[in-house]
XYZ file of C-alpha atoms in Angstrom:
715
model
C 0.030 0.000 -0.006
C 1.200 3.472 -0.786
C 2.525 5.097 2.453
C 0.473 8.298 1.928
C -2.745 6.196 1.330
C -1.941 4.074 4.511
C -1.475 7.363 6.605
C -4.722 8.710 5.216
C -6.512 5.551 5.975
C -5.258 5.547 9.555
C -6.198 9.206 10.047
C -9.759 8.482 8.891
C -10.008 5.577 11.290
C -8.768 7.879 14.201
C -11.290 10.511 13.263
C -14.097 7.971 13.491
C -13.080 6.926 16.950
C -14.904 8.607 19.940
C -13.036 11.451 21.495
C -12.840 10.240 25.051
C -11.267 12.183 27.836
C -11.311 12.853 31.466
C -12.829 16.199 32.416
C -10.855 19.147 33.558
C -12.760 20.779 36.438
C -12.767 24.456 37.110
C -14.252 25.871 40.335
C -17.002 28.380 39.728
C -18.527 28.810 43.163
C -17.570 27.279 46.615
C -18.210 23.484 46.271
C -19.228 23.869 42.538
C -17.124 22.913 39.596
C -17.647 23.165 35.857
C -16.353 20.825 33.225
C -16.488 21.051 29.470
C -16.706 18.246 26.912
C -16.319 19.114 23.216
C -17.808 22.359 22.084
C -20.981 23.274 24.101
C -23.812 25.081 22.452
C -24.224 28.807 23.285
C -27.980 28.367 23.833
C -28.311 26.594 27.173
C -30.673 26.426 30.218
C -28.650 28.619 32.400
C -28.323 31.214 29.504
C -32.071 31.298 28.952
C -32.772 31.591 32.646
C -30.210 34.363 33.179
C -29.050 32.902 36.387
C -27.043 35.069 38.852
C -25.600 32.968 41.639
C -26.738 33.846 45.291
C -23.081 34.275 46.414
C -23.641 35.166 50.102
C -25.413 31.861 50.669
C -22.337 29.847 49.732
C -20.515 31.375 52.642
C -22.835 29.660 55.078
C -22.166 26.102 53.627
C -19.441 23.704 54.780
C -16.140 23.985 52.958
C -15.483 21.097 50.566
C -12.964 19.985 48.020
C -13.289 18.383 44.690
C -14.079 14.715 45.197
C -11.215 12.483 44.350
C -13.388 10.292 42.176
C -14.340 13.311 39.996
C -11.366 12.294 37.674
C -13.297 9.121 36.824
C -15.985 11.114 35.141
C -15.375 10.927 31.359
C -16.940 12.492 28.252
C -17.023 11.351 24.717
C -17.880 13.180 21.409
C -18.820 10.885 18.490
C -21.064 11.280 15.487
C -21.980 14.867 16.587
C -23.243 13.638 20.020
C -21.795 13.813 23.493
C -21.902 11.171 26.101
C -20.999 11.371 29.690
C -20.287 8.701 32.271
C -20.387 9.210 36.008
C -19.529 6.275 38.302
C -21.803 4.835 40.877
C -21.224 2.839 44.057
C -23.257 -0.275 44.826
C -25.234 1.240 47.834
C -25.737 4.551 46.113
C -29.254 5.939 45.429
C -30.176 8.686 43.090
C -32.880 11.436 43.381
C -34.080 14.107 41.049
C -34.115 14.256 37.284
C -36.981 16.671 37.305
C -40.587 16.594 38.502
C -41.481 12.953 38.857
C -45.000 11.922 40.026
C -44.679 8.194 41.025
C -41.047 7.554 42.157
C -38.494 9.092 44.393
C -35.657 6.515 43.895
C -34.369 7.020 40.278
C -31.594 4.464 40.059
C -32.118 1.813 37.505
C -34.326 3.900 35.202
C -33.916 5.100 31.675
C -35.178 8.669 31.220
C -35.745 10.826 28.147
C -35.749 14.185 29.750
C -38.246 16.007 27.528
C -40.740 18.815 28.367
C -44.165 17.364 28.119
C -47.568 17.172 29.737
C -47.818 14.422 32.237
C -48.008 11.072 30.489
C -48.744 8.673 33.359
C -45.111 7.272 33.613
C -42.002 8.590 35.211
C -40.070 8.269 32.006
C -38.450 11.742 31.875
C -41.174 13.422 29.954
C -42.582 15.884 32.352
C -43.433 19.457 33.111
C -39.864 20.063 34.500
C -37.409 17.699 33.002
C -34.516 19.199 35.067
C -31.114 17.491 34.118
C -29.861 17.585 37.668
C -29.658 14.657 40.055
C -28.514 14.174 43.742
C -26.725 11.143 45.115
C -27.075 9.708 48.519
C -23.339 9.853 48.649
C -23.491 13.649 48.844
C -22.880 15.079 45.444
C -24.950 16.355 42.503
C -24.558 16.442 38.739
C -26.101 19.094 36.383
C -25.976 18.893 32.613
C -26.418 22.414 31.136
C -28.090 21.505 27.870
C -31.407 22.660 26.340
C -31.617 19.356 24.378
C -33.648 16.237 24.906
C -31.269 14.152 27.018
C -31.266 10.387 27.409
C -30.326 9.252 30.894
C -29.232 5.733 31.794
C -29.377 6.108 35.582
C -27.511 2.960 36.527
C -28.319 0.844 33.551
C -25.955 -0.491 30.910
C -22.839 -2.534 31.879
C -19.602 -1.972 30.186
C -17.420 -5.010 29.529
C -14.247 -3.265 30.827
C -15.905 -2.136 34.052
C -14.060 -3.200 37.282
C -17.535 -3.809 38.693
C -18.885 -5.620 35.691
C -21.628 -8.128 36.606
C -20.929 -11.900 36.366
C -22.684 -13.921 33.763
C -25.268 -16.349 35.106
C -27.123 -19.289 33.648
C -30.774 -18.498 33.564
C -31.685 -22.104 33.097
C -30.381 -23.195 36.527
C -29.491 -20.060 38.573
C -32.324 -18.527 40.446
C -30.251 -15.417 41.116
C -30.267 -14.611 37.414
C -31.671 -11.032 36.747
C -32.868 -9.388 33.578
C -31.290 -6.107 34.544
C -27.628 -6.802 35.610
C -25.819 -4.481 37.848
C -24.585 -1.243 36.381
C -21.933 0.971 38.019
C -22.446 4.285 36.212
C -24.850 7.002 35.053
C -24.579 7.596 31.408
C -26.072 10.628 29.627
C -26.402 11.155 25.900
C -26.582 14.709 24.682
C -27.490 15.228 20.953
C -24.864 18.020 20.524
C -21.205 18.243 19.801
C -20.331 19.328 23.405
C -21.774 20.254 26.690
C -21.078 21.824 30.128
C -21.310 19.584 33.077
C -21.437 20.770 36.681
C -20.448 18.906 39.838
C -21.911 20.002 43.234
C -20.264 18.684 46.473
C -22.083 18.274 49.671
C -20.989 16.814 52.086
C -24.608 15.959 52.737
C -27.332 15.675 50.107
C -29.121 18.697 51.582
C -25.849 20.722 51.049
C -25.738 19.528 47.384
C -29.358 20.838 46.891
C -28.619 24.052 48.476
C -25.547 24.667 46.384
C -27.599 23.939 43.287
C -30.404 26.362 44.247
C -27.941 29.058 45.173
C -25.982 28.620 41.981
C -29.281 29.140 40.055
C -30.082 32.379 41.847
C -31.566 31.172 45.143
C -35.187 30.068 45.611
C -38.031 32.425 44.915
C -39.227 34.701 47.778
C -43.031 35.294 47.134
C -45.039 38.223 48.397
C -46.799 37.529 51.708
C -50.086 37.558 49.934
C -48.877 34.793 47.594
C -48.741 32.450 50.638
C -52.309 33.200 51.561
C -55.284 31.436 49.992
C -56.332 31.597 46.295
C -59.462 30.647 44.468
C -59.633 30.183 40.685
C -63.035 30.908 39.312
C -65.048 29.129 36.587
C -64.041 29.628 33.018
C -66.762 32.071 31.911
C -67.248 34.029 35.194
C -68.163 37.674 34.775
C -66.815 40.597 36.908
C -70.016 40.637 38.778
C -69.763 36.913 39.597
C -66.217 37.240 40.676
C -67.104 40.088 43.028
C -70.021 37.983 44.424
C -67.644 35.110 45.107
C -65.199 37.374 46.995
C -68.121 38.736 49.047
C -69.181 35.101 49.851
C -65.624 34.289 51.080
C -65.777 37.263 53.437
C -69.339 36.640 54.577
C -68.623 33.070 55.398
C -65.330 33.886 57.170
C -62.929 32.055 54.661
C -59.541 33.753 53.951
C -58.831 34.993 50.395
C -55.842 36.863 49.039
C -56.137 36.521 45.319
C -58.630 35.199 42.698
C -57.568 33.709 39.477
C -59.582 34.398 36.365
C -59.712 31.495 33.845
C -59.838 31.809 29.964
C -63.117 33.674 29.895
C -61.670 36.899 30.841
C -60.238 37.207 27.349
C -62.219 37.959 24.290
C -60.830 34.858 22.608
C -58.725 32.023 24.006
C -56.907 28.858 22.530
C -55.314 30.953 20.880
C -55.320 34.144 22.903
C -55.953 37.751 22.232
C -54.641 38.873 25.664
C -57.548 41.378 25.615
C -60.436 41.755 27.996
C -63.936 40.438 26.941
C -66.022 43.594 26.784
C -69.216 41.881 27.851
C -67.875 39.963 30.844
C -65.490 42.638 31.952
C -66.608 45.930 30.458
C -64.470 48.056 32.874
C -61.527 45.907 33.980
C -59.608 48.850 35.618
C -62.572 49.608 37.873
C -63.196 45.933 38.623
C -59.542 45.403 39.665
C -59.670 48.476 41.836
C -62.861 47.367 43.621
C -61.344 43.911 44.242
C -58.213 45.560 45.735
C -60.470 47.576 48.087
C -61.720 44.232 49.404
C -58.129 43.075 49.859
C -58.274 40.656 46.996
C -55.895 40.649 43.974
C -56.493 39.394 40.486
C -54.349 36.756 38.696
C -54.865 36.124 34.948
C -54.841 32.889 33.069
C -53.307 32.910 29.598
C -51.204 30.952 27.163
C -48.649 32.664 24.865
C -50.108 31.564 21.497
C -51.430 34.705 19.666
C -54.767 34.725 17.993
C -55.296 36.349 14.586
C -57.810 38.483 16.442
C -55.146 39.922 18.915
C -53.878 43.525 18.414
C -50.295 42.290 18.333
C -50.811 39.468 15.807
C -49.443 41.370 12.798
C -46.467 42.754 14.583
C -45.653 39.411 16.277
C -46.037 37.455 13.020
C -42.362 37.946 11.690
C -41.036 36.951 15.154
C -43.001 33.629 15.493
C -42.276 30.047 14.554
C -43.248 28.259 11.369
C -45.920 26.268 13.056
C -49.118 27.233 15.063
C -50.694 25.956 18.282
C -54.467 25.974 18.023
C -54.058 28.179 14.946
C -52.235 30.762 17.008
C -48.803 31.936 16.142
C -45.892 30.907 18.557
C -43.800 33.871 19.689
C -40.032 33.258 19.404
C -39.090 34.548 22.848
C -35.443 33.819 21.970
C -35.777 37.129 20.048
C -35.845 40.523 21.763
C -38.662 41.738 19.470
C -41.102 38.954 20.543
C -40.398 39.405 24.210
C -40.851 43.216 23.852
C -44.208 42.907 22.059
C -45.496 40.541 24.614
C -44.251 42.526 27.514
C -45.863 45.725 26.144
C -49.142 44.147 25.768
C -49.196 42.661 29.234
C -47.865 45.743 30.794
C -50.336 48.301 29.172
C -53.494 46.257 29.307
C -52.983 44.239 32.627
C -50.250 45.111 34.956
C -50.733 48.891 34.680
C -54.334 48.488 35.888
C -53.329 46.376 38.881
C -53.136 42.712 37.726
C -50.977 40.985 40.327
C -49.680 38.009 38.196
C -50.390 35.320 35.706
C -51.202 31.657 35.240
C -49.332 30.588 32.049
C -50.825 27.441 30.570
C -49.938 25.024 27.790
C -46.219 25.544 27.468
C -45.388 21.912 28.184
C -46.757 19.749 25.450
C -48.628 17.099 24.262
C -46.973 16.283 20.945
C -50.230 16.413 19.074
C -50.837 20.126 19.710
C -47.521 21.687 20.549
C -45.220 22.689 17.609
C -43.452 19.639 16.108
C -39.711 19.217 16.154
C -39.545 20.034 12.507
C -40.640 23.561 13.265
C -38.321 26.534 12.667
C -37.958 29.830 14.502
C -36.597 33.151 13.385
C -33.899 33.118 16.164
C -32.369 30.033 14.650
C -33.087 28.089 17.852
C -34.284 24.505 17.131
C -37.776 23.367 17.960
C -36.337 20.929 20.397
C -34.450 23.576 22.315
C -37.431 25.907 22.158
C -39.597 23.267 23.798
C -37.171 22.633 26.474
C -36.887 26.265 27.425
C -40.286 27.874 26.542
C -41.484 27.495 30.244
C -38.337 29.411 31.300
C -38.854 32.132 28.726
C -42.472 32.834 29.677
C -41.484 32.974 33.442
C -38.443 35.190 32.817
C -40.319 37.539 30.591
C -43.256 38.159 32.943
C -41.080 38.130 36.098
C -38.928 40.943 34.577
C -42.045 43.117 34.100
C -42.810 43.054 37.783
C -39.206 43.368 38.939
C -38.885 46.592 36.877
C -41.802 47.893 38.905
C -40.341 46.848 42.170
C -43.355 44.668 42.711
C -43.335 41.037 43.687
C -45.658 38.625 41.947
C -46.619 34.862 42.382
C -48.279 32.712 39.759
C -48.581 29.412 38.038
C -46.812 27.787 35.038
C -47.138 24.496 33.231
C -43.424 24.038 32.524
C -40.069 24.884 33.843
C -36.438 23.684 33.724
C -33.045 24.147 35.374
C -32.265 27.745 36.238
C -35.781 28.785 36.997
C -35.344 28.391 40.659
C -35.782 32.078 41.377
C -38.851 32.645 39.199
C -42.144 33.399 41.117
C -44.034 30.491 39.722
C -45.463 27.250 40.920
C -46.047 24.251 38.683
C -49.372 22.469 38.108
C -50.987 20.151 35.525
C -54.221 18.493 34.452
C -53.531 15.248 36.267
C -55.379 14.679 39.484
C -54.052 11.839 41.524
C -53.768 12.948 45.252
C -51.086 10.350 46.052
C -49.008 11.195 43.001
C -49.369 14.927 43.676
C -47.675 14.309 47.124
C -44.811 12.408 45.343
C -44.334 15.304 42.964
C -44.236 17.716 45.943
C -41.478 15.574 47.529
C -39.563 15.362 44.287
C -39.812 19.093 43.548
C -37.376 19.736 46.338
C -34.561 17.890 44.498
C -34.974 19.978 41.310
C -35.375 23.649 42.290
C -39.020 23.945 41.332
C -42.250 24.433 43.224
C -45.305 22.239 42.890
C -48.922 22.646 44.171
C -51.306 19.644 44.918
C -54.097 21.950 43.926
C -57.732 21.085 44.868
C -60.315 20.991 42.093
C -63.254 18.657 42.675
C -63.984 15.602 44.759
C -66.393 12.687 44.866
C -67.048 12.969 48.663
C -66.537 15.297 51.621
C -63.781 12.960 52.861
C -61.837 13.462 49.606
C -62.394 17.191 49.555
C -61.048 17.602 53.042
C -58.078 15.236 52.569
C -57.012 17.179 49.442
C -57.524 20.441 51.200
C -55.469 19.439 54.231
C -52.484 18.610 51.876
C -52.688 21.755 49.826
C -52.474 23.880 53.054
C -48.991 22.375 53.676
C -47.687 23.208 50.100
C -46.178 26.259 48.296
C -49.677 27.415 46.976
C -52.878 26.948 48.934
C -55.311 26.863 46.033
C -58.697 25.609 44.813
C -58.795 25.554 41.072
C -62.630 25.707 40.193
C -62.175 26.557 36.486
C -64.357 23.455 35.578
C -66.024 22.374 38.740
C -67.098 25.661 40.243
C -66.272 24.274 43.734
C -65.936 26.537 46.791
C -64.281 25.729 50.119
C -67.779 25.165 51.541
C -69.058 22.965 48.635
C -69.223 20.014 50.967
C -71.235 21.357 53.986
C -70.326 18.155 56.068
C -66.673 19.257 56.253
C -66.941 23.012 55.654
C -65.912 23.859 59.207
C -62.842 21.561 59.105
C -61.876 23.205 55.712
C -62.256 26.644 57.272
C -60.085 25.591 60.250
C -57.278 24.577 57.853
C -57.681 27.610 55.651
C -57.225 29.781 58.846
C -54.371 27.629 59.891
C -52.594 28.391 56.641
C -52.945 32.127 57.415
C -51.909 31.703 61.073
C -48.771 29.890 59.954
C -47.746 32.734 57.507
C -44.753 33.918 59.605
C -43.315 30.345 59.457
C -44.005 29.885 55.677
C -42.649 33.152 54.881
C -39.458 32.653 56.764
C -39.034 29.173 55.245
C -39.283 30.752 51.785
C -36.709 33.356 52.831
C -34.419 30.510 53.717
C -35.037 29.023 50.326
C -33.979 32.394 48.764
C -30.975 33.256 50.906
C -29.661 29.669 51.793
C -31.100 27.478 49.067
C -33.093 25.224 51.480
C -36.220 23.925 49.742
C -39.302 24.701 51.832
C -40.916 21.336 50.943
C -38.686 18.355 50.462
C -38.073 14.596 50.727
C -37.417 12.807 53.957
C -34.146 11.724 52.298
C -32.827 15.188 52.806
C -33.565 15.195 56.515
C -30.678 14.516 58.930
C -31.240 11.292 60.742
C -33.241 9.902 57.865
C -30.677 9.787 55.009
C -29.929 6.092 54.260
C -26.290 6.585 54.019
C -26.111 8.166 57.413
C -28.769 6.027 59.140
C -28.075 2.547 58.162
C -25.064 0.722 59.787
C -23.901 -2.729 58.810
C -25.275 -4.068 62.149
C -28.695 -2.491 61.581
C -28.886 -3.923 58.125
C -28.813 -7.388 59.517
C -31.764 -6.699 61.740
C -35.390 -7.534 61.050
C -36.989 -4.967 58.668
C -39.872 -4.368 61.150
C -37.399 -3.092 63.774
C -35.522 -0.845 61.376
C -37.381 2.041 59.679
C -34.111 3.276 58.205
C -33.566 0.048 56.352
C -37.118 0.365 55.160
C -36.228 3.844 53.808
C -33.417 2.207 51.791
C -35.377 -0.827 50.367
C -38.784 0.939 49.957
C -39.373 4.508 48.772
C -40.891 6.962 51.244
C -43.125 8.944 48.893
C -46.160 9.822 51.012
C -44.626 12.086 53.751
C -42.330 15.040 53.580
C -40.651 17.894 55.497
C -42.416 21.318 55.402
C -39.878 23.812 56.525
C -37.175 23.358 59.179
C -39.239 21.629 61.800
C -42.454 20.015 60.366
C -43.019 16.435 59.140
C -46.269 16.177 57.187
C -47.956 12.751 56.513
C -51.121 13.218 54.355
C -54.027 11.017 54.599
C -55.838 9.689 51.384
C -59.495 8.887 50.737
C -60.569 5.662 52.453
C -57.472 5.542 54.651
C -58.189 5.375 58.307
C -54.610 4.561 59.501
C -51.219 5.004 58.123
C -47.534 4.409 58.857
C -45.288 7.400 59.589
C -41.500 6.885 59.615
C -39.946 9.250 62.221
C -36.169 10.093 61.892
C -33.812 10.014 64.786
C -34.635 12.412 67.546
C -37.816 13.000 69.509
C -40.910 14.087 67.658
C -44.124 15.618 68.935
C -47.597 16.028 67.648
C -48.202 19.424 65.977
C -51.671 19.909 67.409
C -51.326 18.655 70.942
C -47.591 18.673 71.662
C -47.874 15.027 72.797
C -44.681 12.835 72.253
C -44.911 10.730 69.126
C -41.753 8.773 68.884
C -37.976 8.667 68.109
C -36.457 6.790 65.102
C -39.268 4.487 64.652
C -42.375 3.711 62.417
C -45.532 4.530 64.147
C -49.054 3.714 63.169
C -51.510 6.692 63.454
C -55.298 6.974 63.317
C -55.902 10.676 63.299
C -59.502 10.779 62.326
C -61.023 12.690 59.472
C -60.460 16.200 61.089
C -56.592 15.894 61.136
C -53.734 15.520 58.691
C -50.799 14.056 60.770
C -48.066 16.648 61.348
C -45.054 16.263 63.762
C -42.512 18.700 65.110
C -38.868 18.083 65.970
C -37.787 18.373 69.611
C -36.996 21.913 70.316
C -39.006 23.037 67.338
C -40.246 26.707 67.177
C -43.224 27.658 65.061
C -44.121 31.338 64.907
C -47.760 31.990 64.170
C -49.870 35.014 63.760
C -53.506 35.791 64.650
C -56.114 34.334 62.317
C -57.192 36.787 59.540
C -58.796 36.799 56.125
C -55.939 38.572 54.275
C -52.191 38.592 54.360
C -50.633 41.582 56.347
C -49.932 44.572 54.121
C -46.625 46.236 53.878
C -45.842 48.004 57.165
C -48.781 46.416 59.010
C -47.942 44.807 62.374
C -49.367 41.578 63.573
C -49.427 39.830 66.925
C -47.422 36.621 67.162
C -47.990 33.372 69.095
C -44.718 31.475 69.226
C -45.065 27.753 69.820
C -42.320 25.589 71.239
C -42.372 21.754 71.039
C -40.562 19.121 73.078
C -38.177 19.267 75.962
C -34.946 20.583 74.262
C -33.881 24.171 74.056
C -34.409 25.592 70.606
C -33.839 28.541 68.268
C -35.313 29.999 65.095
C -34.510 32.919 62.895
C -37.562 34.861 62.056
C -37.438 36.674 58.678
C -39.097 40.041 58.056
C -39.336 42.554 55.133
C -42.087 44.685 53.610
C -43.494 41.515 51.976
C -44.264 43.166 48.713
C -41.207 44.830 47.044
C -37.728 43.967 46.150
C -36.272 46.373 48.642
C -34.862 43.314 50.567
C -32.274 43.124 47.816
C -31.058 46.510 48.930
C -30.742 45.388 52.587
C -34.315 46.263 53.774
C -34.846 43.056 55.664
C -34.361 41.687 59.209
C -33.658 38.353 60.855
C -34.767 38.106 64.459
C -33.512 35.426 66.769
C -36.086 33.494 68.680
C -34.625 31.451 71.528
C -36.072 29.034 74.101
C -33.696 28.113 76.978
C -34.113 26.182 80.107
C -33.751 28.295 83.286
C -32.260 27.180 86.606
C -35.670 26.150 87.914
C -35.942 23.816 85.011
C -38.782 25.808 83.258
C -38.403 26.864 79.648
C -38.373 30.541 78.736
C -38.533 32.197 75.314
C -37.060 35.425 73.992
C -37.155 37.362 70.682
C -34.389 39.735 69.744
C -35.379 43.292 68.819
C -35.615 44.334 65.212
C -32.537 46.130 64.007
C -32.936 49.896 63.853
C -34.327 51.189 60.551
C -35.209 47.627 59.453
C -38.653 46.270 58.693
C -40.604 45.244 61.762
C -44.086 43.692 61.351
C -44.304 42.210 64.893
C -46.568 43.768 67.388
C -47.012 41.784 70.660
C -45.606 38.273 71.298
C -47.125 35.527 73.403
C -45.670 32.087 74.063
C -47.137 28.635 74.002
C -45.106 25.715 75.216
C -46.847 22.780 73.617
C -45.148 19.861 75.406
C -45.208 21.116 78.923
């Protein structure tokens, strides 16, 4: 063979081989490192979200170094695609990969992370397919790609692996399994390069905190956003909405904002974004009258522009090639499309007092969303647009309110990595109570918020059980767009519903502080038991314990069986929802003494308990030394500058402390230092009695506290 031809053949063969290399890690924030494989695309999740890390929060986390095993993470580029391989240990469990509804443990799954409407299976197609996961070993991995990613979360065994499974004879060996052991997570990215981020712990909670802080910190909603909201029927008129608000007040049910569903618009599916002149002839007057009653207005919409809309012609050149319900799809990757939509919303909605939006239909089904063959003027692919459209609508609307120094809180049907700080809660059209709770648990791993909203029920029991759960969630909401239900729709449980609605309001100082911790420290306000100290399987299960009977070891149960029906709410509360037809249930208590939230009675320590709470109660438990600040019962959230009386509850026998957060509750002035943390302490005196104190508000800082009383629940 001619030497030149031989060299050419060898070079061609080399070019066909995958480019495989260890990743060079560069620190980007304390405990966070970035690696690059190939040539990453400029359009990414973090770029769309516009993330600015919450740097101060990192200072309050433990110092950590790059894990030694990070050098074993490798990346390949072949055929224009990138693959990543992250090693796994045998006892390692994985959490995250977006908003899953049926599973908490993700190891052993194959996921196609793809923005979609809920499809009934945890296969990666979901409202928030966040490419971030947390390991029980205390690290996290984030893939900064706006593509559809395929994740092999501990599936697929390499022949050269040092932990390769041993071949077995299925004919005679009963230990043969169809899914042999795999010692790695593999990720396929359909692009010629990608950024990968490694988050160190040392504990899984520290990993989640670093991720949330890296993505800007969690959202801090206005106080009124943590009150109670009712979404009205689709075709309600201004008069009917006002009558509903009056009924809430007359019957003594709290209400902070009402959501108007599609009928407020002149045309919807696709949308005009314009008020219907018959149902809402004077929208500015309507909103002003509602505000006088202490009730704000939130508007439903989707972003697809009707030919009847006043912005249709201007938006047309900045929209995609395909329509959704015959409406054009704004290309929000262009400045022009974002400006046109912003101007419309600002002039006709926000300027007259609309408090926020519910942004629907930005997730999928494939049969109505734009297809992957669609094109957009920005040059962004249809695939990338689908993965980021939920981020774009959140960012675009959030910027409008930020420019006005006005906080908002709303709903959205799709999100992704980087959207942590956006003032939106996810929801969907699915309606399994149990799966809603699992989604709430999983939301804490992925930097998103989820509401197990209440719509309709077949019985008073179901109505109350759903309502009890939603009170212990990011957004306490009834969505009556189809059913027309009210809190009192089931008279036999109306008083219990009112009790929990008022409890939601009483607990506002606690909820507001927990969301502040989400913002400043990255601690998710609602999260899995796996993030709770004393419950994490890696910390809780010793070799000796693993040999014991399962009945005697709730921690072993947590390893072998998912805990997907109880969760932590804030620093101190463990919530264990009840479901229709359920009279009793198991509750797995982590190490440490736990007490009943309602009575202060001792519940247990590091054990599985069986509880029979009755219809009137959702089981809630408080850690020993737990402090829960509560305010007086009221129908609306406190306004800026308004002072409220506090009742501070202490549980258990141990001394305790809690940092109570305060600001004006409505603006972004806290970003300029207009906020205050007040130290609440409970100490045991020489006579053995417990005594509580609250530090004074800093001079010149917000102070919404009037008088303080104490209630020692376990004495």
